[in-house]
Amino acid sequence: MYKNDKKNFKKNLILPILIISLFVLMFILSILFNLDFLVNQKISSLWGGFLEEIFLFFGEYLAIILVLSALVLSFNLFIEKRYKESFVLIMSLILGFLLENILKLILQRARPNNPLLIQGGYSFPSGHALFSIILFSLCIYFYSDKIKNKIFKIGFIFLNFLLIFFVSFTRVYLNVHWITDIFGAYLLGITIILLSLSALKNNFFIKNKNKK
């Protein structure tokens, strides 16, 4: 039983490896075609007025909002006695945080030089985008099947995807990230989600009673 779980887990590594390959290819193509600079210039034309004030506000407090949202979701899963799901959520976010910072130290990519909001550290990948895609995608996975009404279910899924987009767009709008920082975060986030869900399905996080 345990050996079969390990085999299934290894098979499920194929897709994440392909995603990582796409991640590298995307990074190379973005450099060749100057996608980052084109988006950076277009975004600057949207600055000003009430819209800018909104994004500046969320830019200041977005990290706090995301962390609080993660804690609420994890606590809710724990209260529902869905201990494995709560553990998977926290471990996925921690793994994302660690990999994000490792990649930033390795790549040392500079942020755009015309930000609306001053941010320290390196640019690639976007930590906010990575955190949001892991958090809200797992929220969809853990709760969408519990919603019986189709309209509410679609609305719930759409809302979570909208939140992912909003977080990402905020970072690009403020010019604290390049667009490929967002794409890279998405690919890394999807990889982490697939690995985490594979581990969850195969009871990788708990000791198997049949293990010999």
Coordinates of N, CA and C in Angstrom, one line a residue:
M1 N 0.8 -1.2 0.0 CA 0.0 0.0 0.0 C 0.9 1.3 0.0
Y2 N 1.9 1.2 0.9 CA 2.7 2.4 1.0 C 3.6 2.6 -0.3
K3 N 4.0 1.4 -0.8 CA 4.8 1.5 -2.1 C 4.0 2.0 -3.2
N4 N 2.7 1.6 -3.3 CA 1.8 2.1 -4.3 C 1.6 3.6 -4.2
D5 N 1.5 4.1 -3.0 CA 1.3 5.5 -2.8 C 2.6 6.3 -3.3
K6 N 3.8 5.7 -3.0 CA 5.0 6.3 -3.5 C 5.1 6.3 -5.0
K7 N 4.6 5.3 -5.6 CA 4.6 5.2 -7.1 C 3.7 6.2 -7.7
N8 N 2.5 6.4 -7.1 CA 1.5 7.4 -7.6 C 2.1 8.8 -7.4
F9 N 2.7 9.0 -6.3 CA 3.3 10.3 -6.0 C 4.4 10.6 -7.1
K10 N 5.2 9.7 -7.4 CA 6.3 9.9 -8.4 C 5.7 10.2 -9.8
K11 N 4.6 9.5 -10.1 CA 3.9 9.7 -11.4 C 3.4 11.1 -11.5
N12 N 2.9 11.6 -10.4 CA 2.3 12.9 -10.3 C 3.4 14.0 -10.4
L13 N 4.6 13.7 -10.3 CA 5.7 14.6 -10.4 C 5.9 15.1 -11.9
I14 N 5.4 14.3 -12.8 CA 5.7 14.6 -14.2 C 5.1 15.9 -14.6
L15 N 3.9 16.2 -14.3 CA 3.3 17.5 -14.7 C 4.0 18.7 -14.0
P16 N 4.3 18.7 -12.7 CA 5.1 19.8 -12.2 C 6.4 20.0 -12.9
I17 N 7.1 18.9 -13.3 CA 8.4 19.1 -14.0 C 8.1 19.8 -15.3
L18 N 7.1 19.4 -16.0 CA 6.7 20.1 -17.3 C 6.4 21.6 -17.1
I19 N 5.8 21.9 -16.0 CA 5.4 23.2 -15.7 C 6.7 24.0 -15.4
I20 N 7.6 23.4 -14.7 CA 8.9 24.1 -14.4 C 9.7 24.3 -15.7
S21 N 9.6 23.4 -16.6 CA 10.2 23.6 -18.0 C 9.6 24.8 -18.7
L22 N 8.3 24.9 -18.6 CA 7.6 26.0 -19.2 C 8.0 27.3 -18.5
F23 N 8.2 27.2 -17.2 CA 8.6 28.4 -16.4 C 10.0 28.9 -17.0
V24 N 10.9 28.0 -17.2 CA 12.2 28.4 -17.8 C 12.1 29.0 -19.2
L25 N 11.3 28.3 -20.0 CA 11.1 28.8 -21.4 C 10.5 30.2 -21.4
M26 N 9.5 30.4 -20.5 CA 8.8 31.7 -20.5 C 9.8 32.8 -20.1
F27 N 10.6 32.5 -19.2 CA 11.6 33.5 -18.7 C 12.5 33.9 -19.8
I28 N 13.0 32.9 -20.6 CA 13.9 33.2 -21.8 C 13.2 34.0 -22.8
L29 N 11.9 33.6 -23.2 CA 11.2 34.3 -24.2 C 10.9 35.7 -23.8
S30 N 10.6 35.9 -22.5 CA 10.3 37.3 -22.1 C 11.4 38.2 -22.3
I31 N 12.6 37.7 -22.1 CA 13.8 38.5 -22.3 C 14.0 38.8 -23.8
L32 N 13.8 37.8 -24.6 CA 14.0 38.0 -26.0 C 13.0 39.0 -26.6
F33 N 11.8 39.0 -26.1 CA 10.7 39.9 -26.8 C 10.4 41.1 -26.0
N34 N 11.1 41.4 -24.9 CA 10.9 42.6 -24.1 C 9.5 42.8 -23.6
L35 N 8.8 41.7 -23.3 CA 7.4 41.8 -22.8 C 7.3 42.7 -21.6
D36 N 8.3 42.5 -20.7 CA 8.2 43.2 -19.4 C 8.2 44.7 -19.6
F37 N 9.0 45.2 -20.5 CA 9.1 46.7 -20.7 C 7.9 47.2 -21.4
L38 N 7.3 46.4 -22.3 CA 6.1 46.9 -23.0 C 5.0 47.0 -22.0
V39 N 4.8 46.1 -21.2 CA 3.7 46.1 -20.2 C 3.9 47.2 -19.2
N40 N 5.2 47.4 -18.8 CA 5.6 48.5 -17.8 C 5.2 49.8 -18.4
Q41 N 5.4 50.1 -19.6 CA 5.1 51.4 -20.3 C 3.6 51.6 -20.4
K42 N 2.9 50.5 -20.7 CA 1.4 50.6 -20.9 C 0.8 50.9 -19.5
I43 N 1.2 50.2 -18.5 CA 0.7 50.4 -17.1 C 0.8 51.8 -16.6
S44 N 1.9 52.4 -16.9 CA 2.2 53.8 -16.5 C 1.2 54.8 -17.0
S45 N 0.6 54.5 -18.1 CA -0.5 55.3 -18.7 C -1.8 55.3 -17.9
L46 N -1.9 54.3 -17.1 CA -3.2 54.1 -16.3 C -3.1 54.8 -14.9
W47 N -1.9 55.4 -14.6 CA -1.7 56.0 -13.3 C -2.6 57.3 -13.2
G48 N -2.9 57.6 -11.9 CA -3.6 58.9 -11.6 C -5.0 58.7 -11.1
G49 N -5.5 59.7 -10.4 CA -6.9 59.7 -10.0 C -7.2 58.7 -8.9
F50 N -8.5 58.4 -8.8 CA -9.0 57.5 -7.7 C -8.5 56.1 -7.8
L51 N -8.3 55.6 -9.1 CA -7.8 54.3 -9.3 C -6.4 54.1 -8.6
E52 N -5.6 55.1 -8.8 CA -4.2 55.0 -8.2 C -4.3 55.0 -6.7
E53 N -5.2 55.7 -6.1 CA -5.3 55.7 -4.6 C -5.8 54.4 -4.1
I54 N -6.7 53.7 -4.9 CA -7.2 52.4 -4.4 C -6.0 51.4 -4.4
F55 N -5.2 51.4 -5.5 CA -4.2 50.4 -5.6 C -3.0 50.7 -4.6
L56 N -2.8 52.0 -4.4 CA -1.8 52.3 -3.4 C -2.2 51.8 -2.0
F57 N -3.5 52.0 -1.7 CA -4.0 51.5 -0.4 C -3.8 50.0 -0.2
F58 N -4.2 49.3 -1.2 CA -4.1 47.8 -1.2 C -2.6 47.4 -1.2
G59 N -1.8 48.2 -2.0 CA -0.4 47.9 -2.0 C 0.2 47.9 -0.6
E60 N -0.2 48.8 0.2 CA 0.3 49.0 1.6 C -0.1 47.8 2.5
Y61 N -1.3 47.3 2.3 CA -1.9 46.4 3.3 C -2.1 45.0 2.7
L62 N -1.8 44.8 1.5 CA -2.1 43.5 0.8 C -1.5 42.3 1.5
A63 N -0.3 42.4 1.9 CA 0.4 41.2 2.6 C -0.3 40.9 3.9
I64 N -0.7 41.9 4.7 CA -1.5 41.6 5.9 C -2.8 40.9 5.6
I65 N -3.5 41.4 4.6 CA -4.8 40.9 4.2 C -4.7 39.4 3.8
L66 N -3.7 39.1 3.0 CA -3.5 37.7 2.5 C -3.1 36.8 3.7
V67 N -2.2 37.2 4.6 CA -1.9 36.4 5.7 C -3.1 36.1 6.6
L68 N -3.8 37.1 6.9 CA -5.0 37.0 7.7 C -6.0 36.0 7.1
S69 N -6.2 36.2 5.7 CA -7.1 35.3 5.0 C -6.7 33.8 5.1
A70 N -5.4 33.6 5.0 CA -4.8 32.3 5.1 C -5.1 31.7 6.5
L71 N -4.9 32.5 7.5 CA -5.1 32.0 8.9 C -6.6 31.7 9.1
V72 N -7.4 32.5 8.6 CA -8.9 32.3 8.8 C -9.3 31.0 8.1
L73 N -8.8 30.8 6.8 CA -9.1 29.6 6.1 C -8.6 28.3 6.8
S74 N -7.3 28.4 7.3 CA -6.7 27.3 7.9 C -7.4 27.0 9.2
F75 N -7.8 28.0 10.0 CA -8.5 27.8 11.3 C -9.9 27.2 11.0
N76 N -10.6 27.6 9.9 CA -11.9 27.1 9.6 C -11.8 25.6 9.2
L77 N -10.8 25.3 8.5 CA -10.6 23.8 8.1 C -10.3 23.0 9.4
F78 N -9.6 23.6 10.3 CA -9.2 22.9 11.6 C -10.5 22.7 12.4
I79 N -11.3 23.7 12.5 CA -12.6 23.7 13.2 C -13.5 22.6 12.6
E80 N -13.5 22.4 11.3 CA -14.3 21.4 10.6 C -13.6 20.0 10.7
K81 N -12.5 19.9 11.5 CA -11.8 18.7 11.7 C -11.2 18.1 10.4
R82 N -10.9 19.0 9.5 CA -10.2 18.7 8.2 C -8.8 19.0 8.4
Y83 N -8.2 18.2 9.3 CA -6.8 18.5 9.8 C -5.8 18.4 8.6
K84 N -5.9 17.4 7.8 CA -5.0 17.2 6.7 C -5.0 18.4 5.7
E85 N -6.2 18.9 5.4 CA -6.4 20.0 4.5 C -5.8 21.3 5.1
S86 N -6.0 21.5 6.4 CA -5.4 22.6 7.1 C -3.9 22.6 7.0
F87 N -3.4 21.4 7.3 CA -1.9 21.2 7.3 C -1.4 21.4 5.9
V88 N -2.0 20.9 4.9 CA -1.6 21.0 3.5 C -1.6 22.5 3.1
L89 N -2.6 23.3 3.5 CA -2.7 24.7 3.2 C -1.5 25.4 3.7
I90 N -1.2 25.2 5.0 CA -0.1 25.9 5.7 C 1.2 25.5 5.1
M91 N 1.4 24.2 4.9 CA 2.7 23.7 4.3 C 2.9 24.2 2.9
S92 N 1.9 24.3 2.1 CA 2.0 24.8 0.8 C 2.4 26.3 0.7
L93 N 1.8 27.1 1.6 CA 2.2 28.5 1.7 C 3.6 28.7 2.2
I94 N 4.0 27.9 3.2 CA 5.4 27.9 3.7 C 6.4 27.5 2.6
L95 N 6.1 26.4 1.9 CA 6.9 26.0 0.8 C 7.0 27.1 -0.3
G96 N 5.9 27.7 -0.6 CA 5.9 28.8 -1.6 C 6.8 29.9 -1.1
F97 N 6.7 30.3 0.2 CA 7.5 31.4 0.7 C 9.0 31.0 0.6
L98 N 9.4 29.8 1.0 CA 10.8 29.4 0.9 C 11.3 29.4 -0.5
L99 N 10.6 28.8 -1.4 CA 11.0 28.7 -2.8 C 11.1 30.1 -3.4
E100 N 10.2 31.0 -3.1 CA 10.2 32.3 -3.6 C 11.5 33.0 -3.2
N101 N 11.8 32.9 -2.0 CA 13.0 33.6 -1.5 C 14.3 33.0 -2.0
I102 N 14.3 31.7 -2.2 CA 15.5 31.0 -2.7 C 15.7 31.5 -4.2
L103 N 14.6 31.5 -5.0 CA 14.7 32.0 -6.3 C 15.2 33.4 -6.4
K104 N 14.7 34.2 -5.5 CA 15.1 35.7 -5.6 C 16.5 35.8 -5.3
L105 N 17.1 35.0 -4.3 CA 18.5 35.1 -4.0 C 19.3 34.6 -5.1
I106 N 18.8 33.6 -5.8 CA 19.6 33.0 -7.0 C 19.6 33.9 -8.2
L107 N 18.4 34.4 -8.5 CA 18.3 35.2 -9.8 C 18.6 36.7 -9.6
Q108 N 18.3 37.2 -8.4 CA 18.6 38.6 -8.0 C 18.2 39.6 -9.1
R109 N 16.9 39.4 -9.5 CA 16.4 40.3 -10.6 C 15.9 41.6 -10.0
A110 N 16.3 42.7 -10.6 CA 15.9 44.0 -10.0 C 14.5 44.3 -10.3
R111 N 13.8 45.1 -9.5 CA 12.5 45.5 -9.7 C 12.5 46.6 -10.7
P112 N 11.3 47.0 -11.3 CA 11.2 48.1 -12.2 C 11.7 49.4 -11.5
N113 N 12.3 50.3 -12.2 CA 12.9 51.5 -11.6 C 12.0 52.7 -11.6
N114 N 10.7 52.4 -11.9 CA 9.7 53.5 -11.8 C 8.5 53.1 -11.0
P115 N 8.7 52.6 -9.7 CA 7.5 52.2 -8.9 C 6.7 53.3 -8.4
L116 N 5.4 53.0 -8.2 CA 4.5 53.9 -7.4 C 4.7 53.7 -5.9
L117 N 5.1 52.5 -5.6 CA 5.3 52.2 -4.2 C 6.6 51.6 -4.0
I118 N 7.4 52.1 -3.1 CA 8.8 51.6 -2.8 C 8.8 50.3 -2.1
Q119 N 9.4 49.3 -2.8 CA 9.5 48.0 -2.2 C 11.0 47.5 -2.2
G120 N 11.4 46.9 -1.2 CA 12.8 46.4 -1.1 C 12.9 45.0 -1.7
G121 N 14.1 44.5 -1.8 CA 14.3 43.1 -2.2 C 14.3 42.9 -3.7
Y122 N 14.4 41.7 -4.1 CA 14.4 41.4 -5.6 C 13.0 41.1 -6.1
S123 N 12.9 41.0 -7.4 CA 11.6 41.0 -8.1 C 11.0 39.6 -8.4
F124 N 11.9 38.7 -8.9 CA 11.3 37.5 -9.4 C 11.5 36.3 -8.5
P125 N 10.4 35.6 -8.2 CA 9.0 35.8 -8.7 C 8.2 36.6 -7.7
S126 N 7.0 37.0 -8.0 CA 6.2 37.8 -7.1 C 5.7 37.0 -6.0
G127 N 6.1 37.4 -4.7 CA 5.6 36.7 -3.6 C 4.1 36.8 -3.3
H128 N 3.6 38.0 -3.6 CA 2.1 38.2 -3.4 C 1.3 37.4 -4.4
A129 N 1.7 37.3 -5.6 CA 1.0 36.5 -6.6 C 1.1 35.0 -6.3
L130 N 2.3 34.6 -5.9 CA 2.5 33.2 -5.5 C 1.6 32.8 -4.3
F131 N 1.6 33.7 -3.3 CA 0.8 33.4 -2.1 C -0.7 33.3 -2.5
S132 N -1.1 34.3 -3.3 CA -2.6 34.4 -3.7 C -3.0 33.2 -4.5
I133 N -2.2 32.7 -5.4 CA -2.7 31.6 -6.3 C -2.7 30.3 -5.5
I134 N -1.8 30.1 -4.5 CA -1.9 29.0 -3.7 C -3.1 29.0 -2.8
L135 N -3.2 30.2 -2.1 CA -4.3 30.3 -1.1 C -5.7 30.2 -1.8
F136 N -6.0 30.9 -2.8 CA -7.3 30.9 -3.4 C -7.6 29.7 -4.2
S137 N -6.6 29.1 -4.8 CA -6.8 27.9 -5.6 C -7.2 26.7 -4.6
L138 N -6.5 26.7 -3.5 CA -6.8 25.6 -2.5 C -8.1 25.9 -1.9
C139 N -8.5 27.1 -1.7 CA -9.8 27.5 -1.2 C -10.9 26.9 -2.1
I140 N -10.7 27.1 -3.4 CA -11.6 26.5 -4.4 C -11.7 25.0 -4.3
Y141 N -10.5 24.4 -4.2 CA -10.4 22.9 -4.1 C -11.1 22.4 -2.9
F142 N -10.9 23.0 -1.8 CA -11.5 22.5 -0.5 C -12.9 22.8 -0.3
Y143 N -13.5 23.8 -1.0 CA -14.9 24.2 -0.7 C -15.9 24.2 -1.8
S144 N -15.4 24.2 -3.1 CA -16.3 24.4 -4.2 C -17.3 23.2 -4.3
D145 N -16.8 22.0 -4.0 CA -17.7 20.8 -4.0 C -18.8 20.8 -2.9
K146 N -18.6 21.6 -1.9 CA -19.6 21.6 -0.8 C -20.7 22.6 -1.2
I147 N -20.6 23.4 -2.2 CA -21.6 24.3 -2.7 C -22.5 23.6 -3.7
K148 N -23.7 23.3 -3.3 CA -24.6 22.5 -4.2 C -25.3 23.3 -5.3
N149 N -25.6 24.6 -5.0 CA -26.2 25.5 -6.0 C -25.1 25.8 -7.1
K150 N -25.4 25.5 -8.3 CA -24.5 25.7 -9.4 C -24.1 27.2 -9.6
I151 N -25.1 28.0 -9.5 CA -24.8 29.5 -9.7 C -23.8 30.0 -8.6
F152 N -24.1 29.6 -7.3 CA -23.3 30.0 -6.2 C -21.9 29.4 -6.3
K153 N -21.8 28.1 -6.8 CA -20.5 27.5 -7.0 C -19.7 28.2 -8.1
I154 N -20.3 28.6 -9.2 CA -19.6 29.3 -10.2 C -19.2 30.7 -9.7
G155 N -20.1 31.3 -8.9 CA -19.7 32.6 -8.4 C -18.6 32.5 -7.4
F156 N -18.6 31.5 -6.6 CA -17.5 31.2 -5.6 C -16.1 31.1 -6.3
I157 N -16.1 30.2 -7.4 CA -14.9 30.0 -8.1 C -14.4 31.3 -8.8
F158 N -15.4 32.0 -9.4 CA -15.1 33.2 -10.1 C -14.5 34.2 -9.2
L159 N -15.1 34.3 -8.0 CA -14.6 35.3 -7.0 C -13.1 35.0 -6.6
N160 N -12.8 33.8 -6.4 CA -11.5 33.4 -6.0 C -10.5 33.7 -7.1
F161 N -10.8 33.4 -8.4 CA -10.0 33.7 -9.5 C -9.8 35.2 -9.6
L162 N -10.9 35.9 -9.4 CA -10.9 37.4 -9.4 C -9.9 38.0 -8.4
L163 N -9.9 37.4 -7.2 CA -8.9 37.8 -6.2 C -7.5 37.5 -6.6
I164 N -7.2 36.4 -7.2 CA -5.9 36.1 -7.7 C -5.5 37.2 -8.7
F165 N -6.4 37.5 -9.6 CA -6.1 38.5 -10.7 C -5.9 39.9 -10.0
F166 N -6.7 40.2 -9.1 CA -6.6 41.5 -8.4 C -5.3 41.7 -7.7
V167 N -4.9 40.7 -7.0 CA -3.6 40.8 -6.3 C -2.4 40.9 -7.3
S168 N -2.5 40.2 -8.3 CA -1.4 40.2 -9.4 C -1.4 41.5 -10.1
F169 N -2.6 42.0 -10.5 CA -2.7 43.3 -11.2 C -2.2 44.4 -10.3
T170 N -2.5 44.4 -9.0 CA -2.1 45.4 -8.1 C -0.5 45.5 -8.1
R171 N 0.1 44.4 -8.1 CA 1.6 44.4 -8.1 C 2.2 45.0 -9.4
V172 N 1.5 44.7 -10.5 CA 2.0 45.2 -11.8 C 1.6 46.6 -12.0
Y173 N 0.4 47.0 -11.5 CA 0.0 48.4 -11.6 C 0.9 49.3 -10.8
L174 N 1.3 48.9 -9.7 CA 2.2 49.7 -8.8 C 3.7 49.7 -9.4
N175 N 3.9 48.9 -10.4 CA 5.3 48.8 -11.0 C 6.3 48.3 -10.0
V176 N 5.9 47.4 -9.1 CA 6.8 46.8 -8.1 C 7.3 45.4 -8.6
H177 N 6.6 45.0 -9.7 CA 6.9 43.7 -10.4 C 6.8 43.8 -11.9
W178 N 7.6 43.0 -12.6 CA 7.4 42.9 -14.0 C 6.3 41.8 -14.2
I179 N 5.7 41.8 -15.4 CA 4.7 40.9 -15.7 C 5.1 39.5 -15.6
T180 N 6.4 39.2 -16.0 CA 6.9 37.8 -16.0 C 7.2 37.4 -14.5
D181 N 7.3 38.3 -13.6 CA 7.3 37.9 -12.2 C 6.0 37.3 -11.8
I182 N 4.9 37.8 -12.3 CA 3.6 37.2 -12.1 C 3.5 35.9 -12.7
F183 N 3.8 35.8 -14.0 CA 3.7 34.5 -14.7 C 4.6 33.4 -14.0
G184 N 5.8 33.8 -13.6 CA 6.6 32.9 -12.9 C 6.0 32.4 -11.6
A185 N 5.4 33.3 -10.9 CA 4.7 33.0 -9.6 C 3.6 32.0 -9.8
Y186 N 2.8 32.2 -10.9 CA 1.7 31.3 -11.3 C 2.2 29.9 -11.5
L187 N 3.3 29.8 -12.3 CA 3.8 28.5 -12.7 C 4.3 27.8 -11.4
L188 N 5.0 28.5 -10.6 CA 5.6 27.9 -9.4 C 4.4 27.6 -8.4
G189 N 3.4 28.4 -8.3 CA 2.3 28.1 -7.5 C 1.5 26.9 -7.9
I190 N 1.3 26.8 -9.2 CA 0.6 25.6 -9.8 C 1.3 24.3 -9.4
T191 N 2.7 24.4 -9.6 CA 3.5 23.2 -9.3 C 3.4 22.8 -7.8
I192 N 3.4 23.8 -6.9 CA 3.3 23.5 -5.5 C 1.9 23.0 -5.2
I193 N 0.9 23.5 -5.8 CA -0.5 23.0 -5.6 C -0.6 21.6 -6.0
L194 N -0.1 21.3 -7.2 CA -0.2 19.9 -7.7 C 0.5 18.9 -6.8
L195 N 1.7 19.3 -6.4 CA 2.5 18.4 -5.5 C 1.7 18.2 -4.1
S196 N 1.2 19.3 -3.6 CA 0.5 19.3 -2.3 C -0.8 18.4 -2.4
L197 N -1.6 18.6 -3.5 CA -2.8 17.8 -3.6 C -2.5 16.3 -3.9
S198 N -1.4 16.1 -4.6 CA -1.0 14.7 -4.8 C -0.6 14.1 -3.5
A199 N 0.1 14.8 -2.7 CA 0.5 14.3 -1.4 C -0.7 14.1 -0.5
L200 N -1.7 15.0 -0.6 CA -2.9 14.8 0.2 C -3.7 13.6 -0.2
K201 N -3.8 13.4 -1.5 CA -4.6 12.2 -2.0 C -3.9 10.9 -1.7
N202 N -2.6 10.9 -1.6 CA -1.8 9.7 -1.4 C -1.4 9.5 0.1
N203 N -2.0 10.3 1.0 CA -1.7 10.3 2.4 C -0.2 10.4 2.7
F204 N 0.4 11.2 1.9 CA 1.9 11.4 2.1 C 2.2 12.1 3.3
F205 N 1.3 12.9 3.9 CA 1.6 13.7 5.1 C 1.3 12.9 6.4
I206 N 0.7 11.8 6.3 CA 0.4 11.0 7.5 C 1.1 9.6 7.4
K207 N 1.3 9.1 8.6 CA 1.9 7.8 8.6 C 0.9 6.7 8.3
N208 N 1.3 5.9 7.3 CA 0.4 4.8 6.8 C 0.4 3.7 7.8
K209 N -0.7 3.2 8.2 CA -0.8 2.1 9.2 C -0.3 0.8 8.5
N210 N -0.4 0.7 7.2 CA 0.0 -0.5 6.5 C 1.5 -0.5 6.1
K211 N 2.2 0.5 6.5 CA 3.6 0.6 6.1 C 4.4 -0.5 6.9
K212 N 5.2 -1.1 6.1 CA 6.0 -2.2 6.7 C 7.5 -1.8 6.8

